[in-house]
Amino acid sequence: MIETLKSVVHNFNAGPSILPKEVFQEASNAILDFNNTGLSILEIGHRTSLFDQVIEEAVHLSKELMKLDNDHEVLFLHGGASTQFFQVPMNLLSENEMAAYTDTGIWASKAIKEAKLFGHVEIVCSGKESGYTFLPKDFSVAPTAKYLHITSNNTIHGTQWKDLSFFNDYQVPLVADMSSDILSREVDFNKFDLIYAGAQKNIGAAGVNMVVVTKKILGKVDRALPTMMDYRNHIAERSLLNTPPVFAIYVCMLTLRWLKKQGGIPAIQEINDQKAKLFYEILDSLPLFKGAAAKEDRSKMNAVFVMKDPAQEKEFLDLCKQEGMIGIKGHRSVGGFRVSMYNALQIESVKAITDLMKDFAVRKG
Ligand code: PMP
């Protein structure tokens, strides 16, 4: 819920998406005068002690919030999560080796496409045939797999793995794309060998990725890596191998500070649970609407739904627009609606959209 000069706007965008109001305020101040230096955050050098403090704090807060052990390094890199789709196999998979991938959505399938450029890929489960509306859970992974890649939350289809701990049963290194649910719920992050996430949902501003990686899985492929693609170089240079996205990292640091102030991941998880419960309860109570994902796999970050009568969708969308509900149109590949409820979205916004859904249902009799 953001109060603008005109009205109240509820931002359900899937990413870039809502960030805490305090973060917008502090980031705006820093554009004009960063920490009373008389300089804008946009004009400070990335090798100054001023920025060093920013990136150090961002890394420190990430480690603290995720309770990472000393084997896990936190990096802030360029290129969006899509760059990680190929940087991961480039660093972890030799040409004659095999990696296991779960095909649970459009983003997962894009990761698979890129991995195939570097080695063998075994798709261990796929929800493609059913339009990715559920998560296939009964599968095996060959012990020869160099790693198992999962997508913890499927942003487009609105599905989310509830239990991430069972992936460790396969006893191969674990890699996760957590772009759309990182920092939203308690996870044993140390059980993963590599985690990546575009920042533009729960971490901060677009333009930077968070990568969490263990050193022990690196340096084992037999190809030469371009300097900027080799995670080891970024670890050695503390994400300052070249000019980093200074402002985006600053916004991440502010958002991480905000999250800590809320009580960290356990506290935000509780609020996220309440928001999702409220939304899905109302959704299920209104026969006009229909959830798109299997109930047991429903995402607490992205609720995807359609109308039983598709002819009414435009009218509802227009009403949402009129009432200041932003970003609820479903992804162009699946249609319908998507209500994204990331960390910074307040429960009042969920109340507002569900009230509107109820009103619309009454009107339609
Ligand atoms: N993975 C997931 C789960 C996503 O939701 C997205 C983007 N929304 C991506 C990857 C791609 O991210 P980017 O646009 O930062 O490359």
PDB file of N, CA and C and ligand atoms in Angstrom, residues 79-82 85 107 151 153 155 177 179-180 198 200-201, ligand 1:
ATOM      1  N   GLY A  79      23.382  -8.944 -14.126  1.00  0.00           N
ATOM      2  CA  GLY A  79      22.859  -9.802 -15.197  1.00  0.00           C
ATOM      3  C   GLY A  79      21.521 -10.468 -14.934  1.00  0.00           C
ATOM      4  N   GLY A  80      20.938 -10.244 -13.801  1.00  0.00           N
ATOM      5  CA  GLY A  80      19.642 -10.856 -13.520  1.00  0.00           C
ATOM      6  C   GLY A  80      19.775 -12.356 -13.318  1.00  0.00           C
ATOM      7  N   ALA A  81      18.692 -12.953 -12.849  1.00  0.00           N
ATOM      8  CA  ALA A  81      18.702 -14.404 -12.615  1.00  0.00           C
ATOM      9  C   ALA A  81      18.966 -15.151 -13.915  1.00  0.00           C
ATOM     10  N   SER A  82      18.583 -14.552 -15.039  1.00  0.00           N
ATOM     11  CA  SER A  82      18.786 -15.223 -16.326  1.00  0.00           C
ATOM     12  C   SER A  82      20.265 -15.464 -16.625  1.00  0.00           C
ATOM     13  N   PHE A  85      21.281 -18.645 -15.082  1.00  0.00           N
ATOM     14  CA  PHE A  85      20.876 -19.858 -15.812  1.00  0.00           C
ATOM     15  C   PHE A  85      22.077 -20.466 -16.548  1.00  0.00           C
ATOM     16  N   TRP A 107      10.414 -20.473 -16.062  1.00  0.00           N
ATOM     17  CA  TRP A 107      11.778 -20.058 -15.683  1.00  0.00           C
ATOM     18  C   TRP A 107      12.683 -21.269 -15.541  1.00  0.00           C
ATOM     19  N   THR A 151      13.676 -24.866  -8.702  1.00  0.00           N
ATOM     20  CA  THR A 151      13.141 -23.495  -8.635  1.00  0.00           C
ATOM     21  C   THR A 151      12.191 -23.502  -7.442  1.00  0.00           C
ATOM     22  N   ASN A 153      10.190 -21.345  -6.089  1.00  0.00           N
ATOM     23  CA  ASN A 153       8.861 -20.740  -6.282  1.00  0.00           C
ATOM     24  C   ASN A 153       8.709 -20.398  -7.764  1.00  0.00           C
ATOM     25  N   THR A 155       7.149 -18.353 -10.206  1.00  0.00           N
ATOM     26  CA  THR A 155       6.515 -17.034 -10.220  1.00  0.00           C
ATOM     27  C   THR A 155       5.332 -16.930 -11.180  1.00  0.00           C
ATOM     28  N   ASP A 177      17.161 -21.791  -7.764  1.00  0.00           N
ATOM     29  CA  ASP A 177      16.724 -20.467  -8.184  1.00  0.00           C
ATOM     30  C   ASP A 177      15.644 -20.054  -7.177  1.00  0.00           C
ATOM     31  N   SER A 179      14.568 -16.872  -6.868  1.00  0.00           N
ATOM     32  CA  SER A 179      14.291 -15.479  -7.223  1.00  0.00           C
ATOM     33  C   SER A 179      13.020 -14.920  -6.589  1.00  0.00           C
ATOM     34  N   SER A 180      11.956 -15.737  -6.553  1.00  0.00           N
ATOM     35  CA  SER A 180      10.696 -15.127  -6.133  1.00  0.00           C
ATOM     36  C   SER A 180      10.229 -15.528  -4.741  1.00  0.00           C
ATOM     37  N   GLY A 198      17.293 -13.049  -8.477  1.00  0.00           N
ATOM     38  CA  GLY A 198      17.238 -11.661  -8.932  1.00  0.00           C
ATOM     39  C   GLY A 198      16.724 -10.842  -7.748  1.00  0.00           C
ATOM     40  N   GLN A 200      14.970  -8.168  -7.592  1.00  0.00           N
ATOM     41  CA  GLN A 200      13.835  -7.244  -7.789  1.00  0.00           C
ATOM     42  C   GLN A 200      12.491  -7.659  -7.183  1.00  0.00           C
ATOM     43  N   LYS A 201      12.508  -8.643  -6.267  1.00  0.00           N
ATOM     44  CA  LYS A 201      11.247  -9.006  -5.607  1.00  0.00           C
ATOM     45  C   LYS A 201      11.405  -8.803  -4.093  1.00  0.00           C
TER      46      LYS A 201
HETATM   47  N1  PMP B   1      13.700 -17.112 -12.122  1.00  0.00           N
HETATM   48  C1  PMP B   1      12.505 -16.801 -11.573  1.00  0.00           C
HETATM   49  C2  PMP B   1      11.871 -17.761 -10.621  1.00  0.00           C
HETATM   50  C3  PMP B   1      11.900 -15.584 -11.891  1.00  0.00           C
HETATM   51  O1  PMP B   1      10.721 -15.274 -11.344  1.00  0.00           O
HETATM   52  C4  PMP B   1      12.545 -14.701 -12.796  1.00  0.00           C
HETATM   53  C5  PMP B   1      11.977 -13.349 -13.161  1.00  0.00           C
HETATM   54  N2  PMP B   1      10.814 -12.984 -12.682  1.00  0.00           N
HETATM   55  C6  PMP B   1      13.766 -15.083 -13.360  1.00  0.00           C
HETATM   56  C7  PMP B   1      14.305 -16.295 -12.981  1.00  0.00           C
HETATM   57  C8  PMP B   1      14.479 -14.197 -14.338  1.00  0.00           C
HETATM   58  O2  PMP B   1      14.976 -13.108 -13.673  1.00  0.00           O
HETATM   59  P1  PMP B   1      15.720 -11.898 -14.411  1.00  0.00           P
HETATM   60  O3  PMP B   1      14.662 -11.133 -15.113  1.00  0.00           O
HETATM   61  O4  PMP B   1      16.331 -11.156 -13.262  1.00  0.00           O
HETATM   62  O5  PMP B   1      16.723 -12.463 -15.330  1.00  0.00           O
END
